[in-house]
mmCIF file of C-alpha atoms in Angstrom:
data_model
loop_
_atom_site.group_PDB
_atom_site.id
_atom_site.type_symbol
_atom_site.label_atom_id
_atom_site.label_comp_id
_atom_site.label_asym_id
_atom_site.label_seq_id
_atom_site.Cartn_x
_atom_site.Cartn_y
_atom_site.Cartn_z
ATOM 1 C CA MET A 23 3.999 7.938 -12.272
ATOM 2 C CA TYR A 24 6.361 9.003 -9.603
ATOM 3 C CA VAL A 25 9.405 11.129 -10.820
ATOM 4 C CA LYS A 26 12.268 11.295 -8.457
ATOM 5 C CA LYS A 27 13.314 14.934 -7.637
ATOM 6 C CA ILE A 28 16.971 14.200 -7.110
ATOM 7 C CA ALA A 29 19.147 12.289 -9.624
ATOM 8 C CA PRO A 30 20.523 8.992 -8.346
ATOM 9 C CA SER A 31 24.019 8.618 -7.503
ATOM 10 C CA LEU A 32 25.408 5.874 -9.579
ATOM 11 C CA ASN A 33 29.092 6.109 -8.736
ATOM 12 C CA CYS A 34 29.723 2.516 -7.565
ATOM 13 C CA GLY A 35 28.201 -1.030 -7.597
ATOM 14 C CA LEU A 36 26.319 -0.567 -4.239
ATOM 15 C CA ASP A 37 24.690 2.583 -5.609
ATOM 16 C CA LEU A 38 23.629 0.660 -8.768
ATOM 17 C CA VAL A 39 22.269 -2.427 -6.785
ATOM 18 C CA GLY A 40 20.361 -0.116 -4.410
ATOM 19 C CA GLU A 41 18.842 1.734 -7.207
ATOM 20 C CA VAL A 42 17.454 -1.549 -8.855
ATOM 21 C CA LEU A 43 16.556 -3.415 -5.605
ATOM 22 C CA TYR A 44 15.239 -0.522 -3.610
ATOM 23 C CA GLY A 45 11.773 -1.460 -2.466
ATOM 24 C CA LYS A 46 10.359 -3.391 0.415
ATOM 25 C CA TRP A 47 9.204 -6.255 -1.673
ATOM 26 C CA LYS A 48 11.542 -6.503 -4.740
ATOM 27 C CA ILE A 49 14.007 -9.245 -3.313
ATOM 28 C CA ARG A 50 11.038 -11.487 -2.272
ATOM 29 C CA ILE A 51 9.325 -10.846 -5.600
ATOM 30 C CA LEU A 52 12.468 -11.916 -7.407
ATOM 31 C CA TRP A 53 12.807 -14.934 -5.223
ATOM 32 C CA PHE A 54 9.171 -16.184 -5.613
ATOM 33 C CA ILE A 55 9.443 -15.595 -9.396
ATOM 34 C CA HIS A 56 12.546 -17.823 -9.236
ATOM 35 C CA GLN A 57 10.597 -20.422 -7.400
ATOM 36 C CA GLY A 58 7.908 -20.578 -10.100
ATOM 37 C CA HIS A 59 5.391 -18.129 -8.912
ATOM 38 C CA LYS A 60 4.856 -16.191 -12.215
ATOM 39 C CA ARG A 61 1.329 -14.725 -12.101
ATOM 40 C CA PRO A 62 0.649 -11.504 -10.214
ATOM 41 C CA SER A 63 -2.059 -13.278 -8.213
ATOM 42 C CA GLU A 64 0.414 -15.983 -7.153
ATOM 43 C CA LEU A 65 2.903 -13.426 -5.929
ATOM 44 C CA GLN A 66 0.042 -11.694 -3.990
ATOM 45 C CA ARG A 67 -0.781 -14.986 -2.192
ATOM 46 C CA LYS A 68 2.872 -15.498 -1.399
ATOM 47 C CA ILE A 69 3.336 -11.869 -0.126
ATOM 48 C CA PRO A 70 -0.148 -10.985 1.466
ATOM 49 C CA ASP A 71 1.197 -7.823 3.033
ATOM 50 C CA VAL A 72 1.830 -6.133 -0.258
ATOM 51 C CA SER A 73 -0.956 -4.280 -1.925
ATOM 52 C CA ARG A 74 -1.876 -4.922 -5.515
ATOM 53 C CA ARG A 75 -0.823 -1.475 -6.558
ATOM 54 C CA VAL A 76 2.623 -1.722 -4.888
ATOM 55 C CA LEU A 77 3.147 -5.212 -6.214
ATOM 56 C CA ASN A 78 2.337 -3.830 -9.714
ATOM 57 C CA VAL A 79 4.702 -0.835 -9.302
ATOM 58 C CA GLN A 80 7.540 -2.943 -8.122
ATOM 59 C CA LEU A 81 7.117 -5.565 -10.838
ATOM 60 C CA LYS A 82 7.065 -2.678 -13.429
ATOM 61 C CA GLU A 83 10.321 -1.291 -11.805
ATOM 62 C CA LEU A 84 11.979 -4.703 -12.003
ATOM 63 C CA GLU A 85 10.897 -5.021 -15.643
ATOM 64 C CA ASP A 86 12.192 -1.475 -16.363
ATOM 65 C CA HIS A 87 15.576 -2.625 -14.825
ATOM 66 C CA GLU A 88 15.578 -5.624 -17.070
ATOM 67 C CA LEU A 89 15.494 -8.074 -13.982
ATOM 68 C CA VAL A 90 12.143 -9.697 -15.055
ATOM 69 C CA SER A 91 10.249 -9.958 -18.273
ATOM 70 C CA ARG A 92 6.665 -9.868 -18.760
ATOM 71 C CA THR A 93 4.674 -12.028 -21.138
ATOM 72 C CA ILE A 94 0.927 -11.154 -21.915
ATOM 73 C CA TYR A 95 -1.125 -14.112 -23.387
ATOM 74 C CA PRO A 96 -3.855 -13.003 -25.697
ATOM 75 C CA VAL A 97 -6.780 -14.801 -24.004
ATOM 76 C CA MET A 98 -9.842 -13.416 -22.412
ATOM 77 C CA PRO A 99 -9.354 -12.264 -19.543
ATOM 78 C CA PRO A 100 -5.724 -11.453 -20.417
ATOM 79 C CA LYS A 101 -3.252 -13.630 -18.652
ATOM 80 C CA VAL A 102 0.200 -12.107 -17.685
ATOM 81 C CA GLU A 103 3.280 -13.914 -16.354
ATOM 82 C CA TYR A 104 6.705 -12.831 -15.158
ATOM 83 C CA ASP A 105 10.098 -14.644 -15.612
ATOM 84 C CA LEU A 106 13.510 -13.622 -14.459
ATOM 85 C CA THR A 107 15.699 -12.430 -17.309
ATOM 86 C CA GLU A 108 19.284 -13.610 -17.582
ATOM 87 C CA LEU A 109 20.344 -10.657 -15.504
ATOM 88 C CA GLY A 110 17.732 -11.420 -12.982
ATOM 89 C CA GLN A 111 18.899 -15.011 -12.693
ATOM 90 C CA THR A 112 22.451 -13.847 -11.712
ATOM 91 C CA LEU A 113 20.761 -12.216 -8.479
ATOM 92 C CA ILE A 114 19.447 -15.590 -7.231
ATOM 93 C CA PRO A 115 22.748 -16.782 -5.544
ATOM 94 C CA LEU A 116 22.975 -13.402 -3.745
ATOM 95 C CA ILE A 117 19.447 -13.401 -2.556
ATOM 96 C CA SER A 118 19.868 -17.083 -1.337
ATOM 97 C CA ALA A 119 23.123 -16.036 0.450
ATOM 98 C CA ILE A 120 21.283 -13.251 2.259
ATOM 99 C CA GLY A 121 18.449 -15.601 3.136
ATOM 100 C CA ILE A 122 21.044 -18.018 4.780
ATOM 101 C CA TRP A 123 22.714 -15.191 6.574
ATOM 102 C CA GLY A 124 19.232 -14.128 7.939
ATOM 103 C CA ASP A 125 18.517 -17.728 8.986
ATOM 104 C CA GLU A 126 21.811 -18.232 10.833
ATOM 105 C CA HIS A 127 21.296 -14.956 12.669
ATOM 106 C CA GLN A 128 17.413 -14.966 13.087
ATOM 107 C CA GLU A 129 17.325 -15.020 16.876
ATOM 108 C CA ARG A 130 19.591 -12.137 17.326
ATOM 109 C CA LEU A 131 18.023 -10.155 14.529
ATOM 110 C CA ARG A 132 14.493 -10.856 15.730
ATOM 111 C CA LYS A 133 15.577 -9.585 19.274
ATOM 112 C CA VAL A 134 17.033 -6.448 17.897
ATOM 113 C CA ILE A 135 14.006 -5.752 15.733
ATOM 114 C CA LEU A 136 11.566 -6.308 18.466
ATOM 115 C CA LYS A 137 13.558 -4.124 20.825
ATOM 116 C CA GLN A 138 13.798 -1.406 18.328
ATOM 117 C CA THR A 139 10.060 -1.638 17.476
ATOM 118 C CA ALA A 140 9.260 -1.436 21.200
ATOM 119 C CA LEU A 141 11.487 1.715 21.724
ATOM 120 C CA SER A 142 10.100 3.633 18.786
ATOM 121 C CA SER A 143 6.514 2.823 19.871
ATOM 122 C CA GLY A 144 7.067 3.662 23.421
ATOM 123 C CA LEU A 145 6.129 0.166 24.572
ATOM 124 C CA PRO A 146 7.914 -1.829 27.250
ATOM 125 C CA ILE A 147 10.876 -3.546 25.892
ATOM 126 C CA PRO A 148 10.451 -7.317 25.712
ATOM 127 C CA PHE A 149 12.775 -9.604 27.574
ATOM 128 C CA TYR A 150 13.323 -13.033 25.973
ATOM 129 C CA GLU A 151 15.622 -15.724 27.027
ATOM 130 C CA ASP A 152 17.523 -17.251 23.994
ATOM 131 C CA ASP A 153 15.033 -20.132 23.688
ATOM 132 C CA GLU A 154 12.001 -17.930 23.996
ATOM 133 C CA VAL A 155 12.293 -15.697 20.989
ATOM 134 C CA PRO A 156 8.835 -15.817 19.348
ATOM 135 C CA VAL A 157 8.998 -17.382 15.785
ATOM 136 C CA SER A 158 6.894 -15.901 13.051
ATOM 137 C CA ASP A 159 4.832 -17.854 10.606
ATOM 138 C CA THR A 160 6.308 -16.126 7.536
ATOM 139 C CA ALA A 161 8.714 -18.165 5.434
ATOM 140 C CA SER A 162 12.133 -16.838 5.078
ATOM 141 C CA ILE A 163 13.725 -16.504 1.735
#
């Protein structure tokens, strides 16, 4: 297991939130568990870009931070389900607000992200009129 070399700075609420939610997939994992996708295989289908290993690591970290609870059912093969804890439930309105903000600003954010991606990869910068911004198939939170 990975052990951090530098002790986390836990001086304010933002430091604490960053510590428990840091991870590319954690917010989406919490959201999908809230929506009723409780099995690791269901989460894997909802977030196809996450590897099984990373999904398991981030679920374990969320469990360690008491945001999700894990239930193992004594059947063969073993069945595992995750639920939000009371503490994890308190994050759902915040995640929802972040998703709404993203929806409201999606065109601008998409342009900025595509421009930055092009700059960092050395590709030509795409030019889109306001109505021409490509839309992804992925569901927003």
